[in-house]
Amino acid sequence: MVGLTILNTTNSLYDTPLSVFNCNTIVKPNMFFCRLVVPLQLTGLRSVKSLMLAQVIVVDDDLQRMILWCNAMKKLSIIDCLEVNNIVICAPSLSELVIRLVWPARVVLQSVP
């Protein structure tokens, strides 16, 4: 599986399935209008090259864990994600970064070219 899009079109929260975090063949996950709860023990996502999160509910620790685990990531987009206050990005292969939030947030870049 190269691409994966999760798009929640209901009014209720949709949790990202655990199977997503165990998949090693996803290269381009796009997530919209869902809740991202990243397991403490990740086994997949090592092939992710491009990650798009748009209007996703995710706390700072889960976002940081996801970004850190996807160490092959070249493109990261964080668009109007909820509950994000401190974004720490450690992505040594990153070449494109888009962050758009409607409120102020602290952004720290670590190990970014």
PDB file of C-alpha atoms in Angstrom:
ATOM      1  CA  MET A   1       0.000   0.000   0.000  1.00  0.00           C
ATOM      2  CA  VAL A   2       1.571   3.266  -1.053  1.00  0.00           C
ATOM      3  CA  GLY A   3      -1.060   5.870  -0.203  1.00  0.00           C
ATOM      4  CA  LEU A   4      -3.670   5.950   2.535  1.00  0.00           C
ATOM      5  CA  THR A   5      -6.339   8.586   3.100  1.00  0.00           C
ATOM      6  CA  ILE A   6      -8.462   8.712   6.234  1.00  0.00           C
ATOM      7  CA  LEU A   7     -11.324  11.164   5.827  1.00  0.00           C
ATOM      8  CA  ASN A   8     -14.000  11.305   8.502  1.00  0.00           C
ATOM      9  CA  THR A   9     -17.255  12.711   7.134  1.00  0.00           C
ATOM     10  CA  THR A  10     -19.372  12.145  10.242  1.00  0.00           C
ATOM     11  CA  ASN A  11     -19.945  14.481  13.156  1.00  0.00           C
ATOM     12  CA  SER A  12     -18.391  12.049  15.631  1.00  0.00           C
ATOM     13  CA  LEU A  13     -14.704  11.540  16.315  1.00  0.00           C
ATOM     14  CA  TYR A  14     -12.996   8.752  14.425  1.00  0.00           C
ATOM     15  CA  ASP A  15      -9.891   7.214  15.967  1.00  0.00           C
ATOM     16  CA  THR A  16      -7.145   6.232  13.563  1.00  0.00           C
ATOM     17  CA  PRO A  17      -7.075   2.406  13.488  1.00  0.00           C
ATOM     18  CA  LEU A  18      -4.118   0.727  15.204  1.00  0.00           C
ATOM     19  CA  SER A  19      -3.415  -1.232  12.026  1.00  0.00           C
ATOM     20  CA  VAL A  20      -2.234   2.024  10.406  1.00  0.00           C
ATOM     21  CA  PHE A  21       0.592   2.269  12.946  1.00  0.00           C
ATOM     22  CA  ASN A  22       1.681  -1.323  12.253  1.00  0.00           C
ATOM     23  CA  CYS A  23       1.857  -1.007   8.460  1.00  0.00           C
ATOM     24  CA  ASN A  24       5.326  -0.699   6.931  1.00  0.00           C
ATOM     25  CA  THR A  25       4.223  -0.150   3.335  1.00  0.00           C
ATOM     26  CA  ILE A  26       2.382   3.175   3.718  1.00  0.00           C
ATOM     27  CA  VAL A  27       4.398   5.903   2.004  1.00  0.00           C
ATOM     28  CA  LYS A  28       1.895   8.761   1.920  1.00  0.00           C
ATOM     29  CA  PRO A  29      -0.731   8.838   4.688  1.00  0.00           C
ATOM     30  CA  ASN A  30      -3.232  11.712   4.561  1.00  0.00           C
ATOM     31  CA  MET A  31      -5.510  12.143   7.569  1.00  0.00           C
ATOM     32  CA  PHE A  32      -8.444  14.529   7.792  1.00  0.00           C
ATOM     33  CA  PHE A  33     -11.021  15.178  10.539  1.00  0.00           C
ATOM     34  CA  CYS A  34     -10.006  12.309  12.821  1.00  0.00           C
ATOM     35  CA  ARG A  35      -8.292  11.739  16.166  1.00  0.00           C
ATOM     36  CA  LEU A  36      -4.696  10.565  16.151  1.00  0.00           C
ATOM     37  CA  VAL A  37      -3.673   8.550  19.208  1.00  0.00           C
ATOM     38  CA  VAL A  38      -0.220   7.126  18.566  1.00  0.00           C
ATOM     39  CA  PRO A  39       0.674   3.920  20.433  1.00  0.00           C
ATOM     40  CA  LEU A  40       3.724   4.002  22.682  1.00  0.00           C
ATOM     41  CA  GLN A  41       5.200   1.013  20.824  1.00  0.00           C
ATOM     42  CA  LEU A  42       5.175   1.665  17.085  1.00  0.00           C
ATOM     43  CA  THR A  43       6.127  -1.092  14.659  1.00  0.00           C
ATOM     44  CA  GLY A  44       5.231   0.400  11.279  1.00  0.00           C
ATOM     45  CA  LEU A  45       5.317   3.660   9.331  1.00  0.00           C
ATOM     46  CA  ARG A  46       9.037   3.410   8.571  1.00  0.00           C
ATOM     47  CA  SER A  47       8.354   3.961   4.840  1.00  0.00           C
ATOM     48  CA  VAL A  48       6.413   7.228   5.255  1.00  0.00           C
ATOM     49  CA  LYS A  49       7.845   9.917   2.972  1.00  0.00           C
ATOM     50  CA  SER A  50       4.952  12.410   3.084  1.00  0.00           C
ATOM     51  CA  LEU A  51       2.538  12.999   5.974  1.00  0.00           C
ATOM     52  CA  MET A  52      -0.497  15.284   5.834  1.00  0.00           C
ATOM     53  CA  LEU A  53      -2.555  15.986   8.958  1.00  0.00           C
ATOM     54  CA  ALA A  54      -5.487  18.356   8.448  1.00  0.00           C
ATOM     55  CA  GLN A  55      -7.963  19.214  11.191  1.00  0.00           C
ATOM     56  CA  VAL A  56      -6.804  16.210  13.162  1.00  0.00           C
ATOM     57  CA  ILE A  57      -7.126  16.106  16.937  1.00  0.00           C
ATOM     58  CA  VAL A  58      -3.697  15.174  18.265  1.00  0.00           C
ATOM     59  CA  VAL A  59      -1.853  16.029  21.473  1.00  0.00           C
ATOM     60  CA  ASP A  60       1.737  17.237  21.369  1.00  0.00           C
ATOM     61  CA  ASP A  61       3.354  13.987  22.589  1.00  0.00           C
ATOM     62  CA  ASP A  62       1.509  11.855  20.029  1.00  0.00           C
ATOM     63  CA  LEU A  63       2.435  14.227  17.207  1.00  0.00           C
ATOM     64  CA  GLN A  64       6.090  14.248  18.225  1.00  0.00           C
ATOM     65  CA  ARG A  65       6.186  10.435  18.515  1.00  0.00           C
ATOM     66  CA  MET A  66       4.626  10.042  15.064  1.00  0.00           C
ATOM     67  CA  ILE A  67       7.060  12.491  13.433  1.00  0.00           C
ATOM     68  CA  LEU A  68      10.076  10.966  15.159  1.00  0.00           C
ATOM     69  CA  TRP A  69       9.117   7.437  14.135  1.00  0.00           C
ATOM     70  CA  CYS A  70       8.659   8.394  10.447  1.00  0.00           C
ATOM     71  CA  ASN A  71      12.375   9.039  10.027  1.00  0.00           C
ATOM     72  CA  ALA A  72      12.298   8.766   6.191  1.00  0.00           C
ATOM     73  CA  MET A  73       9.770  11.625   5.939  1.00  0.00           C
ATOM     74  CA  LYS A  74      10.591  14.308   3.366  1.00  0.00           C
ATOM     75  CA  LYS A  75       7.326  16.296   3.472  1.00  0.00           C
ATOM     76  CA  LEU A  76       5.211  17.202   6.512  1.00  0.00           C
ATOM     77  CA  SER A  77       1.990  19.225   6.506  1.00  0.00           C
ATOM     78  CA  ILE A  78       0.175  20.149   9.725  1.00  0.00           C
ATOM     79  CA  ILE A  79      -2.973  22.102   8.893  1.00  0.00           C
ATOM     80  CA  ASP A  80      -5.340  23.414  11.591  1.00  0.00           C
ATOM     81  CA  CYS A  81      -4.782  20.455  13.912  1.00  0.00           C
ATOM     82  CA  LEU A  82      -6.545  20.698  17.260  1.00  0.00           C
ATOM     83  CA  GLU A  83      -4.894  20.397  20.701  1.00  0.00           C
ATOM     84  CA  VAL A  84      -1.460  21.174  19.240  1.00  0.00           C
ATOM     85  CA  ASN A  85       0.480  23.736  21.275  1.00  0.00           C
ATOM     86  CA  ASN A  86       4.129  22.689  21.062  1.00  0.00           C
ATOM     87  CA  ILE A  87       5.321  21.149  17.817  1.00  0.00           C
ATOM     88  CA  VAL A  88       8.715  19.465  18.015  1.00  0.00           C
ATOM     89  CA  ILE A  89      10.002  18.229  14.666  1.00  0.00           C
ATOM     90  CA  CYS A  90      12.923  15.831  14.516  1.00  0.00           C
ATOM     91  CA  ALA A  91      13.099  14.673  10.905  1.00  0.00           C
ATOM     92  CA  PRO A  92      16.585  14.390   9.383  1.00  0.00           C
ATOM     93  CA  SER A  93      15.269  13.795   5.830  1.00  0.00           C
ATOM     94  CA  LEU A  94      12.681  16.604   5.836  1.00  0.00           C
ATOM     95  CA  SER A  95      12.818  18.912   2.802  1.00  0.00           C
ATOM     96  CA  GLU A  96       9.334  20.485   2.884  1.00  0.00           C
ATOM     97  CA  LEU A  97       7.385  21.690   5.924  1.00  0.00           C
ATOM     98  CA  VAL A  98       3.946  23.324   5.979  1.00  0.00           C
ATOM     99  CA  ILE A  99       2.392  24.410   9.280  1.00  0.00           C
ATOM    100  CA  ARG A 100      -0.834  26.386   9.285  1.00  0.00           C
ATOM    101  CA  LEU A 101      -2.692  26.916  12.542  1.00  0.00           C
ATOM    102  CA  VAL A 102      -5.351  29.429  13.479  1.00  0.00           C
ATOM    103  CA  TRP A 103      -3.802  29.992  16.921  1.00  0.00           C
ATOM    104  CA  PRO A 104      -0.221  30.519  18.102  1.00  0.00           C
ATOM    105  CA  ALA A 105       1.904  27.455  18.747  1.00  0.00           C
ATOM    106  CA  ARG A 106       5.534  26.916  19.621  1.00  0.00           C
ATOM    107  CA  VAL A 107       7.526  25.178  16.874  1.00  0.00           C
ATOM    108  CA  VAL A 108      10.932  23.624  17.538  1.00  0.00           C
ATOM    109  CA  LEU A 109      13.022  22.174  14.712  1.00  0.00           C
ATOM    110  CA  GLN A 110      15.552  19.530  15.764  1.00  0.00           C
ATOM    111  CA  SER A 111      17.708  17.504  13.380  1.00  0.00           C
ATOM    112  CA  VAL A 112      16.146  19.147  10.339  1.00  0.00           C
ATOM    113  CA  PRO A 113      18.309  20.000   7.316  1.00  0.00           C
TER     114      PRO A 113
END
